[in-house]
Each structure stands twice: as structure tokens, then as C-alpha cells.
JSON list of C-alpha atoms in Angstrom, two decimals:
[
{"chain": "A", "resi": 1, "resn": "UNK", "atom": "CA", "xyz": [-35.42, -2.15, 11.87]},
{"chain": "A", "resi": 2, "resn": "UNK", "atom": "CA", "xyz": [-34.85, 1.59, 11.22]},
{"chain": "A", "resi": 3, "resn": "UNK", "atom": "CA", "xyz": [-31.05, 3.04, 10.93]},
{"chain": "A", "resi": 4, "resn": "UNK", "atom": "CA", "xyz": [-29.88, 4.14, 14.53]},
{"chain": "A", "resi": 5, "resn": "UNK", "atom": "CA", "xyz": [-27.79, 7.67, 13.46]},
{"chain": "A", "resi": 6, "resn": "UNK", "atom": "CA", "xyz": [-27.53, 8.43, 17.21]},
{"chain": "A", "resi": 7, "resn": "UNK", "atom": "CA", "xyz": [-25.74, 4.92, 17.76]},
{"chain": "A", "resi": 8, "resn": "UNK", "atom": "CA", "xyz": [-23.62, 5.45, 14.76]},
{"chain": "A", "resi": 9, "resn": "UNK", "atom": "CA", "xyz": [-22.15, 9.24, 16.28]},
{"chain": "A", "resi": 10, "resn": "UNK", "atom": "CA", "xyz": [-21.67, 7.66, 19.65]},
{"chain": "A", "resi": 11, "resn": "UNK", "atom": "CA", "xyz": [-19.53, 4.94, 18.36]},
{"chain": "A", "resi": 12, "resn": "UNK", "atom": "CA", "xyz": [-17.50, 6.83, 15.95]},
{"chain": "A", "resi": 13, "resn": "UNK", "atom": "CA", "xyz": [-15.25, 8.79, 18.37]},
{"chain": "A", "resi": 14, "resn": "UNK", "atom": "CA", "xyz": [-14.68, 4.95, 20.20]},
{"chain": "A", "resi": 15, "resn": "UNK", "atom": "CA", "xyz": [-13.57, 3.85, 16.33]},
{"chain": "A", "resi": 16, "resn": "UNK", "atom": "CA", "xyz": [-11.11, 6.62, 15.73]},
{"chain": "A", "resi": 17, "resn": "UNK", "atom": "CA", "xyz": [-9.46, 5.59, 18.77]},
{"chain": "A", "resi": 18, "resn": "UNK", "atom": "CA", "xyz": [-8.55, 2.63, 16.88]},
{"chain": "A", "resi": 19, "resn": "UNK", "atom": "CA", "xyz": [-7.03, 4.98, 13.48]},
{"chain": "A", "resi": 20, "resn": "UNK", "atom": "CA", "xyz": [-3.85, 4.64, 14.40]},
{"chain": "A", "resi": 21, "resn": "UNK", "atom": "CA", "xyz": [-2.88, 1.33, 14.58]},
{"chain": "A", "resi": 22, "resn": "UNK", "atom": "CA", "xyz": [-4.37, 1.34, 10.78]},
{"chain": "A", "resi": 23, "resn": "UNK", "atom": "CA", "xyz": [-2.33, 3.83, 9.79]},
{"chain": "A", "resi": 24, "resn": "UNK", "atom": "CA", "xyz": [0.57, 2.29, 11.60]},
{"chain": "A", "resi": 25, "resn": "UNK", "atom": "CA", "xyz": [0.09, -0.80, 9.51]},
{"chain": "A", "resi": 26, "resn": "UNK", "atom": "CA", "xyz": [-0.56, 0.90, 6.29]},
{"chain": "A", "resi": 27, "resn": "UNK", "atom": "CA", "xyz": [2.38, 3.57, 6.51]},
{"chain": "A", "resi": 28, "resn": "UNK", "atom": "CA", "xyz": [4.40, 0.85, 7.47]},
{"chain": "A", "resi": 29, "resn": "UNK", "atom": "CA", "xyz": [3.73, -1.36, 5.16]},
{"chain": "A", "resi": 30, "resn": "UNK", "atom": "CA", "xyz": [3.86, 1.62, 2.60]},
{"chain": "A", "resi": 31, "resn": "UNK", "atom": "CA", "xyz": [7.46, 2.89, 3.55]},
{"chain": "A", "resi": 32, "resn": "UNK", "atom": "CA", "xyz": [8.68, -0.76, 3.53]},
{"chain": "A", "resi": 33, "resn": "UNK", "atom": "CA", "xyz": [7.14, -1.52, -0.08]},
{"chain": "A", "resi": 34, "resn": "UNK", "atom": "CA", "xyz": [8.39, 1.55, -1.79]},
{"chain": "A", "resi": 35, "resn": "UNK", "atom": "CA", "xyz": [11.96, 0.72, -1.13]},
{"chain": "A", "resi": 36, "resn": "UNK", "atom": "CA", "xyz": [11.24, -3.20, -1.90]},
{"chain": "A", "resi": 37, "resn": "UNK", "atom": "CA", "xyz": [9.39, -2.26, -5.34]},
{"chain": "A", "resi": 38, "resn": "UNK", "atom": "CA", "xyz": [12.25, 0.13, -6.18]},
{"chain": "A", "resi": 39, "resn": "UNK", "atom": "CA", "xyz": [15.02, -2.59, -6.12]},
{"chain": "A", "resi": 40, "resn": "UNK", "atom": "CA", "xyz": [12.59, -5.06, -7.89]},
{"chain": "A", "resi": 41, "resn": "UNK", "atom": "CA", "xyz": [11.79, -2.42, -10.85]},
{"chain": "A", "resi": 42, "resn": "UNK", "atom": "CA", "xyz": [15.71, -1.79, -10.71]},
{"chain": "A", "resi": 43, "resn": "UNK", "atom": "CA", "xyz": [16.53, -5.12, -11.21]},
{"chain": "A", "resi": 44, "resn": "UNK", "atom": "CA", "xyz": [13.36, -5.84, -13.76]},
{"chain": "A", "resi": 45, "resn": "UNK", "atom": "CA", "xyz": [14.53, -2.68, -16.28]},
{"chain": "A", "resi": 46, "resn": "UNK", "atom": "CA", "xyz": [18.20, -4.11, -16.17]},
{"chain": "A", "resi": 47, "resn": "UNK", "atom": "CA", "xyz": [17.25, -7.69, -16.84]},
{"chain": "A", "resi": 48, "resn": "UNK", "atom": "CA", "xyz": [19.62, -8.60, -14.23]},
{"chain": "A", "resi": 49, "resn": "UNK", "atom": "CA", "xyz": [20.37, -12.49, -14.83]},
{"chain": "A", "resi": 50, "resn": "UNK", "atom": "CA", "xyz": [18.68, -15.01, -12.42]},
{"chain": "A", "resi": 51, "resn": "UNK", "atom": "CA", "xyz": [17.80, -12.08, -9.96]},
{"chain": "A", "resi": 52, "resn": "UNK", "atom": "CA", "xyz": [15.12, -11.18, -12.53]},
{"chain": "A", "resi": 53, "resn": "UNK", "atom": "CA", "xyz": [13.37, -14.57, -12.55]},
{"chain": "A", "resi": 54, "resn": "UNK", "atom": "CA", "xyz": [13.51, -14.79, -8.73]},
{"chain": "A", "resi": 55, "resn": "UNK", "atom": "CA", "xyz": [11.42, -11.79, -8.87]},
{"chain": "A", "resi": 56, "resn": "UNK", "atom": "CA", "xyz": [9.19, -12.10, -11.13]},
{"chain": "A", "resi": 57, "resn": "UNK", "atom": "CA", "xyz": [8.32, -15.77, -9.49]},
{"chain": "A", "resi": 58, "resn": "UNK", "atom": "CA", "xyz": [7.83, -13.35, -6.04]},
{"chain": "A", "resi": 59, "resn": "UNK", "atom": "CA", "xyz": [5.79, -11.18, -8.04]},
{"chain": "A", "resi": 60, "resn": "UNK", "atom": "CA", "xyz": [3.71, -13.99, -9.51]},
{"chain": "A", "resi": 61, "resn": "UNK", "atom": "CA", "xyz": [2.82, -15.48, -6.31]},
{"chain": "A", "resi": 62, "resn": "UNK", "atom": "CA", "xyz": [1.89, -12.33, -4.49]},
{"chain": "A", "resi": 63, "resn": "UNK", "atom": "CA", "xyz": [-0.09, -10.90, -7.44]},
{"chain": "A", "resi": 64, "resn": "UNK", "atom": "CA", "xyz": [-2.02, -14.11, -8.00]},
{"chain": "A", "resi": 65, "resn": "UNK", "atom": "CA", "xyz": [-2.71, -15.27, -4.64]},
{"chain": "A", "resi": 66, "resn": "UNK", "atom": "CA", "xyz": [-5.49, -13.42, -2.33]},
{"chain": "A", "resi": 67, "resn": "UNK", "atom": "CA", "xyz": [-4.09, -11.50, 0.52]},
{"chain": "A", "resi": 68, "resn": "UNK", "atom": "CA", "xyz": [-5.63, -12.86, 3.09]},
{"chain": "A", "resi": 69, "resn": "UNK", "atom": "CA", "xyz": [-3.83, -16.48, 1.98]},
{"chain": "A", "resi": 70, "resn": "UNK", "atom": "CA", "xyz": [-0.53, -14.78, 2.42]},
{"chain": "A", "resi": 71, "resn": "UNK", "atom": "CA", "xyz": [-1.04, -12.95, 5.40]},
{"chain": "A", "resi": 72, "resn": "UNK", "atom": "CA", "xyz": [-2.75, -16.45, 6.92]},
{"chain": "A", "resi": 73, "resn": "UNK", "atom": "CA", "xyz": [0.57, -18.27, 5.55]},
{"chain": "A", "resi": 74, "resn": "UNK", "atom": "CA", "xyz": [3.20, -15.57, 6.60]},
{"chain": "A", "resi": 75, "resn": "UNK", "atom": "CA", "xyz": [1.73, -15.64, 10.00]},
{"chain": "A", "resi": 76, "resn": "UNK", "atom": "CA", "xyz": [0.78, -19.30, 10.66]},
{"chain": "A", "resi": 77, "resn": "UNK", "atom": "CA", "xyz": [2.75, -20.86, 8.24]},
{"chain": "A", "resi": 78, "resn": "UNK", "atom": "CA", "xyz": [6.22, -19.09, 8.06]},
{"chain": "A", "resi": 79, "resn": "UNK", "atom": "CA", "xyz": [7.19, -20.37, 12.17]},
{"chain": "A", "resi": 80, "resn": "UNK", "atom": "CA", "xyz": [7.12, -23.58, 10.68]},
{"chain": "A", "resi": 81, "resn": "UNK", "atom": "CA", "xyz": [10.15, -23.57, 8.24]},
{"chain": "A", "resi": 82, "resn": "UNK", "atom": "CA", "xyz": [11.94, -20.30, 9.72]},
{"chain": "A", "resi": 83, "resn": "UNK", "atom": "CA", "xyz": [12.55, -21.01, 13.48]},
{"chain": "A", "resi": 84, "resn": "UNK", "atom": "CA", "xyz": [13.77, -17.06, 13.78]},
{"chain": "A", "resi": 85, "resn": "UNK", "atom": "CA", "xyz": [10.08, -16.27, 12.74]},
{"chain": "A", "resi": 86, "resn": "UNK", "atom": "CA", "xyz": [9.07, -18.49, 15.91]},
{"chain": "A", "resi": 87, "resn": "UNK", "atom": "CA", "xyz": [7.22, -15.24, 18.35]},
{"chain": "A", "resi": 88, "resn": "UNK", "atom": "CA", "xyz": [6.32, -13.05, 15.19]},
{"chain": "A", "resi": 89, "resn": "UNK", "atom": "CA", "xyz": [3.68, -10.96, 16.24]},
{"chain": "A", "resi": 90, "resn": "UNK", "atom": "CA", "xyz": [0.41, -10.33, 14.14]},
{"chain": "A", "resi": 91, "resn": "UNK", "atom": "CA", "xyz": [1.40, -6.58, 13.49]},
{"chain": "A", "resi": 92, "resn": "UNK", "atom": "CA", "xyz": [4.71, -7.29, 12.21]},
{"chain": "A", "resi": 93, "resn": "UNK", "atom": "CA", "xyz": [3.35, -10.37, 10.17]},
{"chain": "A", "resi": 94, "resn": "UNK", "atom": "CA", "xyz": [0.32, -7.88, 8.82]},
{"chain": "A", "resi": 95, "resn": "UNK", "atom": "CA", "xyz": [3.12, -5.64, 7.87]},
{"chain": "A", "resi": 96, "resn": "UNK", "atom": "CA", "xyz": [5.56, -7.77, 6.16]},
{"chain": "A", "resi": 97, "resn": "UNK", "atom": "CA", "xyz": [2.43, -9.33, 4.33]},
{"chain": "A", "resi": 98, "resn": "UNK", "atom": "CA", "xyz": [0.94, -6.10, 2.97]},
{"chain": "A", "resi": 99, "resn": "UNK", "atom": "CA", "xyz": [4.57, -5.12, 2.04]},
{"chain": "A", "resi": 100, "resn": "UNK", "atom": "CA", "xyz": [5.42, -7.77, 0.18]},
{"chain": "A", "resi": 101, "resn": "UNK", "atom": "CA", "xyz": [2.02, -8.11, -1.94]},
{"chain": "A", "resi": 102, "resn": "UNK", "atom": "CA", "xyz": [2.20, -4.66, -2.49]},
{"chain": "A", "resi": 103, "resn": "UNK", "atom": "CA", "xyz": [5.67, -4.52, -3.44]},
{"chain": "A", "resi": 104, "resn": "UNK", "atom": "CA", "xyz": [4.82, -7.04, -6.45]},
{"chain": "A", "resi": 105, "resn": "UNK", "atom": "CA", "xyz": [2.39, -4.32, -7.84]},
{"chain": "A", "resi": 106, "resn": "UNK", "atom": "CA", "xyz": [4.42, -1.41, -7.10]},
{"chain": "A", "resi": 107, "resn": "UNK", "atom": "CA", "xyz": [7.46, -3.02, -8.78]},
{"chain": "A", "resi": 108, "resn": "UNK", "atom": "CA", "xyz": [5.89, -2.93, -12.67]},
{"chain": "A", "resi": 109, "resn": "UNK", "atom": "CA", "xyz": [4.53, 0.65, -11.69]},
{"chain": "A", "resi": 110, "resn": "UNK", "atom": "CA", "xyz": [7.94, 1.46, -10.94]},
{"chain": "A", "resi": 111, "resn": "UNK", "atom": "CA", "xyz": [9.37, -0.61, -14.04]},
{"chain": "A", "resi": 112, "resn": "UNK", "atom": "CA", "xyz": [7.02, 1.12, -16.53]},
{"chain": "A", "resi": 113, "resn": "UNK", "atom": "CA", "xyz": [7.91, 4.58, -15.30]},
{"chain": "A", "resi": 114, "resn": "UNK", "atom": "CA", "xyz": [11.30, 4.03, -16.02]},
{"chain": "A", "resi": 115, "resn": "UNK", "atom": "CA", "xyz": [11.04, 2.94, -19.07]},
{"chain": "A", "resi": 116, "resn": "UNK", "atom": "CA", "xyz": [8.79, 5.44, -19.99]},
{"chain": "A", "resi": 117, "resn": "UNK", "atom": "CA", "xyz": [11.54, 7.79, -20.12]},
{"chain": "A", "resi": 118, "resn": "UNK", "atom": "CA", "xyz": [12.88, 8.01, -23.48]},
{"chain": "A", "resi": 119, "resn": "UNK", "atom": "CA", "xyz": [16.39, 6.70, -23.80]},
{"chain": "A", "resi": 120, "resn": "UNK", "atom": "CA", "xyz": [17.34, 9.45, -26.11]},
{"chain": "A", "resi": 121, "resn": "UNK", "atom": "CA", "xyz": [17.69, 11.63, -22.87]},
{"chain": "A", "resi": 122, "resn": "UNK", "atom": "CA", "xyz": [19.65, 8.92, -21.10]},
{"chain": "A", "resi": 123, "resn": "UNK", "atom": "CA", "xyz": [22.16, 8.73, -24.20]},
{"chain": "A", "resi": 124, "resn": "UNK", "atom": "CA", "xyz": [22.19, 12.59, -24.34]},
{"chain": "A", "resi": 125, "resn": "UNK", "atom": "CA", "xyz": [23.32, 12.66, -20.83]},
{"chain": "A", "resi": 126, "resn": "UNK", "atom": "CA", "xyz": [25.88, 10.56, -21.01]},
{"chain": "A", "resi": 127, "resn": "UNK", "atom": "CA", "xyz": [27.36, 11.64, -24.18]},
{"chain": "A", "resi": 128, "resn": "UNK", "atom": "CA", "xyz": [27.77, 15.37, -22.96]},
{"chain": "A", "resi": 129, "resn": "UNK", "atom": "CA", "xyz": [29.79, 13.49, -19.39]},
{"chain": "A", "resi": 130, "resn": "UNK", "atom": "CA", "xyz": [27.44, 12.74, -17.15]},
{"chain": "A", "resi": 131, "resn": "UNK", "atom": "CA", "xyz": [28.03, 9.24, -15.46]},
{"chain": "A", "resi": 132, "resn": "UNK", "atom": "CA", "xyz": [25.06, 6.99, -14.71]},
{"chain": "A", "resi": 133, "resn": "UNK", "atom": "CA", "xyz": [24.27, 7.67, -11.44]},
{"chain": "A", "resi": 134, "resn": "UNK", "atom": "CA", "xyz": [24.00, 11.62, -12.52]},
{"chain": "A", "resi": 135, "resn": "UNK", "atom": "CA", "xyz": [21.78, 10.53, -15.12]},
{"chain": "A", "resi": 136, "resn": "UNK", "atom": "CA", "xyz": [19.56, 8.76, -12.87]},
{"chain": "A", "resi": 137, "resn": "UNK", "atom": "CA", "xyz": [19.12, 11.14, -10.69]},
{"chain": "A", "resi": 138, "resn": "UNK", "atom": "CA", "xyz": [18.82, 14.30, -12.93]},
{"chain": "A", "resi": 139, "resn": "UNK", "atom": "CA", "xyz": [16.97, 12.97, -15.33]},
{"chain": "A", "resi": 140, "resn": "UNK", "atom": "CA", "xyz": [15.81, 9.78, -15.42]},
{"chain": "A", "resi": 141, "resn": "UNK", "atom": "CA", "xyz": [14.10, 9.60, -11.82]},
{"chain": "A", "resi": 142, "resn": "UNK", "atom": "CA", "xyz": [12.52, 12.89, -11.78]},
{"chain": "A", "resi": 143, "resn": "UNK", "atom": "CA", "xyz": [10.59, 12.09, -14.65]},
{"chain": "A", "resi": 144, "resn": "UNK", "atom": "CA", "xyz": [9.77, 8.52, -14.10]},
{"chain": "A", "resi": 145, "resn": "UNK", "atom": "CA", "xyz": [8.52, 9.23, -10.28]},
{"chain": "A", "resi": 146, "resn": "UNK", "atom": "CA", "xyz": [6.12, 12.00, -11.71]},
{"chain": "A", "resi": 147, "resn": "UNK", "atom": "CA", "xyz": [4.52, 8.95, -14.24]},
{"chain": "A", "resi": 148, "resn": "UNK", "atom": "CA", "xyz": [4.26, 6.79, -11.49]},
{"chain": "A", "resi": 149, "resn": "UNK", "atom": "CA", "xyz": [1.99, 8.89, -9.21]},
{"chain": "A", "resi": 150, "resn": "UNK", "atom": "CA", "xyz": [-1.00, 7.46, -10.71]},
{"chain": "A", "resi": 151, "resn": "UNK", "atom": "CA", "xyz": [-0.55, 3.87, -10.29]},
{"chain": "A", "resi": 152, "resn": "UNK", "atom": "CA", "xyz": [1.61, 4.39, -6.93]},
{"chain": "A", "resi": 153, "resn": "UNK", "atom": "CA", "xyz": [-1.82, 6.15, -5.47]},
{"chain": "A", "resi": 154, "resn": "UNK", "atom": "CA", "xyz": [-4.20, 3.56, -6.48]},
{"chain": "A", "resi": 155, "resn": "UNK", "atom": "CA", "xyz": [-2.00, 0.84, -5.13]},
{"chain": "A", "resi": 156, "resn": "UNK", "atom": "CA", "xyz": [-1.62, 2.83, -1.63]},
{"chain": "A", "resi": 157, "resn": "UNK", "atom": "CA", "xyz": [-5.34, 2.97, -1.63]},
{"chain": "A", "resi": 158, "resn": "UNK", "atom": "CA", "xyz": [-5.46, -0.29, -1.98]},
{"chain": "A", "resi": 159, "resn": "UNK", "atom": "CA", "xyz": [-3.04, -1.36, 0.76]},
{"chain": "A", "resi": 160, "resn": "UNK", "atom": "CA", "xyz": [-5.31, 1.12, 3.34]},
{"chain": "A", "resi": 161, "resn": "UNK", "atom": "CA", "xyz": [-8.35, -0.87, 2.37]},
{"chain": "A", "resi": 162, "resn": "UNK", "atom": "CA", "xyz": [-6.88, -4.33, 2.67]},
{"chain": "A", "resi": 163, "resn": "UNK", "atom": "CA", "xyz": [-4.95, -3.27, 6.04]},
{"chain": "A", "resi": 164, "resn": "UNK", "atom": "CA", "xyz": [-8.28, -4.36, 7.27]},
{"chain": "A", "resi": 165, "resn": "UNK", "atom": "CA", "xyz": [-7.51, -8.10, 6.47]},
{"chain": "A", "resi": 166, "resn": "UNK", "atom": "CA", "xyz": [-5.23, -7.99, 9.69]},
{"chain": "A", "resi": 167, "resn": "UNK", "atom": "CA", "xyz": [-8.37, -8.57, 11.95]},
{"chain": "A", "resi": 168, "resn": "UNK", "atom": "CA", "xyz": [-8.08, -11.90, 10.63]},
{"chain": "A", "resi": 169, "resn": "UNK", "atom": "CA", "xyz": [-4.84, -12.73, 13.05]},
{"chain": "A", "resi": 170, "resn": "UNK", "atom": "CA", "xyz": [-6.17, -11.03, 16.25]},
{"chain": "A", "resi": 171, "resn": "UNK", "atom": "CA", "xyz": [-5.01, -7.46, 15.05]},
{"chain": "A", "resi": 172, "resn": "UNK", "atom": "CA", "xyz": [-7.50, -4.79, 17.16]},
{"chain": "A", "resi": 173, "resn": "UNK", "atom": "CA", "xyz": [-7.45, -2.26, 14.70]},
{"chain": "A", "resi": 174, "resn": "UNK", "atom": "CA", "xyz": [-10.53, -0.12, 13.20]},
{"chain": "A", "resi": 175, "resn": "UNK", "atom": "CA", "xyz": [-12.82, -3.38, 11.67]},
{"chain": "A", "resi": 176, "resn": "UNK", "atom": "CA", "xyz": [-11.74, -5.25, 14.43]},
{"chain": "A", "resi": 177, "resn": "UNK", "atom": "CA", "xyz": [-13.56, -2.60, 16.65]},
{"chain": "A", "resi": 178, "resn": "UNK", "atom": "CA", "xyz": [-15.91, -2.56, 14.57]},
{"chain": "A", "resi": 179, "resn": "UNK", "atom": "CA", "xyz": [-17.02, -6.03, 14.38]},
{"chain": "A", "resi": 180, "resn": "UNK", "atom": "CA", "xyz": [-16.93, -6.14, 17.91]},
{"chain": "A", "resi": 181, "resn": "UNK", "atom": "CA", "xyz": [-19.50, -3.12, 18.55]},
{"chain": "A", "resi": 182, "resn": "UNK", "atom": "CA", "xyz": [-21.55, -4.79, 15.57]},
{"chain": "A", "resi": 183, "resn": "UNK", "atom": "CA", "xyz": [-21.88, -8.07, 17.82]},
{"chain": "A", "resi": 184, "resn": "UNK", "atom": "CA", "xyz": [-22.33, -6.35, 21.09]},
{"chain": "A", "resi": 185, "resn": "UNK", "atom": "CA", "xyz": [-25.45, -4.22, 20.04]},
{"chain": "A", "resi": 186, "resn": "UNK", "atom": "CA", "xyz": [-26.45, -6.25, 16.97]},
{"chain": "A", "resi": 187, "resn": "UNK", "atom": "CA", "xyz": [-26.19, -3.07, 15.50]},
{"chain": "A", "resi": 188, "resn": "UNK", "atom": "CA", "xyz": [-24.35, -4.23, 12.62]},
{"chain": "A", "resi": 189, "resn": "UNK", "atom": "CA", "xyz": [-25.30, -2.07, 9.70]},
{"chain": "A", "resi": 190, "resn": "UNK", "atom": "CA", "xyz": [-24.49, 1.14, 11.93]},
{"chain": "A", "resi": 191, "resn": "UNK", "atom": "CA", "xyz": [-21.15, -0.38, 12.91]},
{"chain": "A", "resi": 192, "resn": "UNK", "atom": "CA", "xyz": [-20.04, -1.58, 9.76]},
{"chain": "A", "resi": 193, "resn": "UNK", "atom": "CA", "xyz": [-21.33, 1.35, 7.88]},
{"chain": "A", "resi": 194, "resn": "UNK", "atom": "CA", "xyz": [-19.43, 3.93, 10.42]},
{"chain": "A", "resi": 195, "resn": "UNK", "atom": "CA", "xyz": [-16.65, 1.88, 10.04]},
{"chain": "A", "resi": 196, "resn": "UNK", "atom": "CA", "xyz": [-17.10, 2.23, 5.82]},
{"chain": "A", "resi": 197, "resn": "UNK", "atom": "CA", "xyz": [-17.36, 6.61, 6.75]},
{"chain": "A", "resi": 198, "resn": "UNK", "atom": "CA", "xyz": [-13.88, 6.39, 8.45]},
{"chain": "A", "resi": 199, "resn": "UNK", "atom": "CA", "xyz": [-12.10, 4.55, 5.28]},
{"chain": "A", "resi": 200, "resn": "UNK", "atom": "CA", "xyz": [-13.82, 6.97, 2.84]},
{"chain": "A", "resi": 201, "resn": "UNK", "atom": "CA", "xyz": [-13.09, 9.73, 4.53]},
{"chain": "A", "resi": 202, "resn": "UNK", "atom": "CA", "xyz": [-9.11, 8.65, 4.44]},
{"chain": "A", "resi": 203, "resn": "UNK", "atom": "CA", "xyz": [-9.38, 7.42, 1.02]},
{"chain": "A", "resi": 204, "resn": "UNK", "atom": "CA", "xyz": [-10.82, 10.63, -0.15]},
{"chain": "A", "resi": 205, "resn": "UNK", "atom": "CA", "xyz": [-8.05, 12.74, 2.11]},
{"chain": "A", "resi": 206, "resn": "UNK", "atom": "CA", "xyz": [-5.53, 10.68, 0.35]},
{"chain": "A", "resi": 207, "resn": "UNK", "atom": "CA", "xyz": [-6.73, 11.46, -3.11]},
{"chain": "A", "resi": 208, "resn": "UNK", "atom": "CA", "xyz": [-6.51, 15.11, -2.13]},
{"chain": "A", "resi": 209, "resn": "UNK", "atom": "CA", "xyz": [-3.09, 14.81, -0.76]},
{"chain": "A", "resi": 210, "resn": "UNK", "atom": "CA", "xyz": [-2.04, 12.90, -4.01]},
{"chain": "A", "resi": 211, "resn": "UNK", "atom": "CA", "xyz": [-3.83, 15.32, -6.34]},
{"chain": "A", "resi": 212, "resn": "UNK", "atom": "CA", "xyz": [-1.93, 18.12, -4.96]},
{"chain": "A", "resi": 213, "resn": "UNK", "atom": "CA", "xyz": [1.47, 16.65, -5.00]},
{"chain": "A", "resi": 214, "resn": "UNK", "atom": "CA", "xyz": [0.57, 15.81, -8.96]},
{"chain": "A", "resi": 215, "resn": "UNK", "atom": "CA", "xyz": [-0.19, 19.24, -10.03]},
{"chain": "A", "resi": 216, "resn": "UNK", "atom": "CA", "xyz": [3.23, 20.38, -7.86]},
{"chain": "A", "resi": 217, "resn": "UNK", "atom": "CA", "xyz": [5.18, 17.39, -9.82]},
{"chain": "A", "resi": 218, "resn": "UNK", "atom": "CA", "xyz": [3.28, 19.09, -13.02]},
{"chain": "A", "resi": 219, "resn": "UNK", "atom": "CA", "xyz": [4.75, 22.87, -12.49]},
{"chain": "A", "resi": 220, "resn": "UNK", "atom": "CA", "xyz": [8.00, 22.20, -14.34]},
{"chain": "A", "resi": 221, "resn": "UNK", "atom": "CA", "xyz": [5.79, 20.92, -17.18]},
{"chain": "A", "resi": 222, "resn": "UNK", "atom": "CA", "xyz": [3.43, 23.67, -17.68]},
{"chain": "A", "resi": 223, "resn": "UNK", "atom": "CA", "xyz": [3.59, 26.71, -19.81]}
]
């Protein structure tokens, strides 16, 4: 069976119509995990007593468990021992999933940027009057978000590509489509490989957006 091109282009504009609820879950997801890896990190670098092994137990689970186990347990399983979770739709269950798993890899990003910093500065700081919270946000932060950049992009990459898993629970977003034009024309190498074009393409947009805001970060830095 040769490739069908002119089937690929003629599906691709149907596909994109279908972008935004991916982006919807993964800037969601993203927004939601940033603030939820920040307090973990917090917490990690302070060694905060029983807090600290809560979290790292959280972190555990969601690192060593595949994601499509979570999001099949958060959605099917949660409604069983939380009534208030009892209606949850699929987006919001995609959401909270993809938050949470990538939350317990953000959080050690987050940790080792902090501690990158070199305390010297933080004792320097505080020595000439500065109080903590000055500290933090002067020097400490500025510093440790411009180390983290690296592993923070990776990780978003990887919450784009598994955004797909949401199909799974009845989500229609862009593989969802996909699959479904795939089994309609048994045309599944042109679906699925369109499908592949339109998460490239954002992956490679995203490194480009991330590459830039490095080399900003980097201005300070360079002589």
C-alpha cells in the first residue's frame, strides 16, 4: 500500500481543530504542577518534619508508577473512596493526573536548583540585613529558576507528549481524532503519522520558545 500524502493534508486542518483541547490539558496541567512542585521542593530543601516523608512517598508513587495507571485510577478509582470526586469529568481527571505525576519530577528539579545556589550568598545576605524572604527572592530564586530551565523543559515536553494518554478516558483531543480517522479510512499510517507532524512541530516550537528564554535568563551572566 503506497503512502496517501493527499489524505494526510486533507486531514490535518480536521486535526488542528482538535489542538486546543491538548493544549488546554497540557497548560493546565503545567500551571497547576509548577506551583505543586514549588511547595514540594520548598518543603524537600527544608527537611520539614513528617511533611517531607509524605512527599517523598507522593513522589515515589507517581514517579514509579506508569501514567496511564494513575490517570485510569484517579478517574475510575478515586469516586470510589472520595464521594466529592463522584461526577469528575475526564478533562479535569486528565488534568489533575498529569499534574500530579509531573509535579513529582518537577519537585527534585526544583530541589536541586535550590540547592545549587551556594549558601555562601544566602549567609552573605543575611549578614549585611537582609531577612529571608529578601534573600529568596533577590538572590536565591533568580539563580535557582535560571538552573532549572533545563530539566523544567524536558519535563514540559514530556507532559505534552503524554497529554495524549487522556484518549484513554473518552477525552476527544488530537490522538483521539486521530485514531478515529485511522479506523474510518484504514488509513492508519497517514493518520497516526500526521498526528506524530502536529506533536513535533509543538515540541520543536517549544524548544525554541525555551531556548530563547535561556539565553535572556543568560544576559546577566555574560561578559
Amino acid at each position: 500500500m503506497t503512502f496517501d500524502f493527499a489524505y494526510m493534508m486533507e486531514i490535518l486542518p480536521d486535526l488542528l481543530g482538535y489542538l486546543p483541547i491538548t493544549l488546554y490539558l497540557t497548560l493546565a496541567s503545567m500551571t497547576i504542577d509548577v506551583i505543586i512542585g514549588g511547595l514540594f521542593s520548598v518543603v524537600l530543601v527544608n527537611k520539614v518534619p513528617v511533611l517531607t516523608q509524605i512527599i517523598q512517598v507522593i513522589m515515589s508513587f507517581f514517579r514509579g508508577t506508569p501514567p496511564i495507571v494513575q490517570l485510569l485510577l484517579i478517574y475510575f478509582g478515586l469516586p470510589q473512596i472520595l464521594p466529592i470526586a463522584t461526577g469528575m469529568s475526564a478533562e479535569t481527571a486528565s488534568i489533575l493526573t498529569f499534574s500530579l505525576n509531573t509535579a513529582a519530577y518537577l519537585a527534585e528539579v526544583f530541589r536541586a536548583a535550590l540547592v545549587s545556589v551556594d549558601e555562601g550568598q544566602v549567609e552573605a545576605a543575611m549578614t549585611v540585613g537582609l531577612t529571608y524572604g529578601q534573600t529568596l527572592r533577590g538572590i536565591v530564586l533568580p539563580q535557582a529558576v535560571r538552573n532549572a530551565i533545563p530539566g523544567t523543559g524536558n519535563t514540559f515536553v514530556g507532559l505534552l507528549k503524554n497529554s495524549s494518554l487522556a484518549f484513554t478516558i473518552g477525552v476527544v483531543e488530537l490522538l483521539a481524532q486521530g485514531k478515529l480517522f485511522a479506523s474510518n479510512s484504514l488509513r492508519f499510517f497517514e493518520a497516526y503519522f500526521a498526528v506524530a507532524l502536529i506533536y513535533w512541530a509543538l515540541t520543536i516550537l517549544y524548544s525554541l520558545l525555551q531556548n530563547w528564554y535561556e539565553k535572556r535568563l543568560a544576559v546577566p551572566y555574560t561578559r
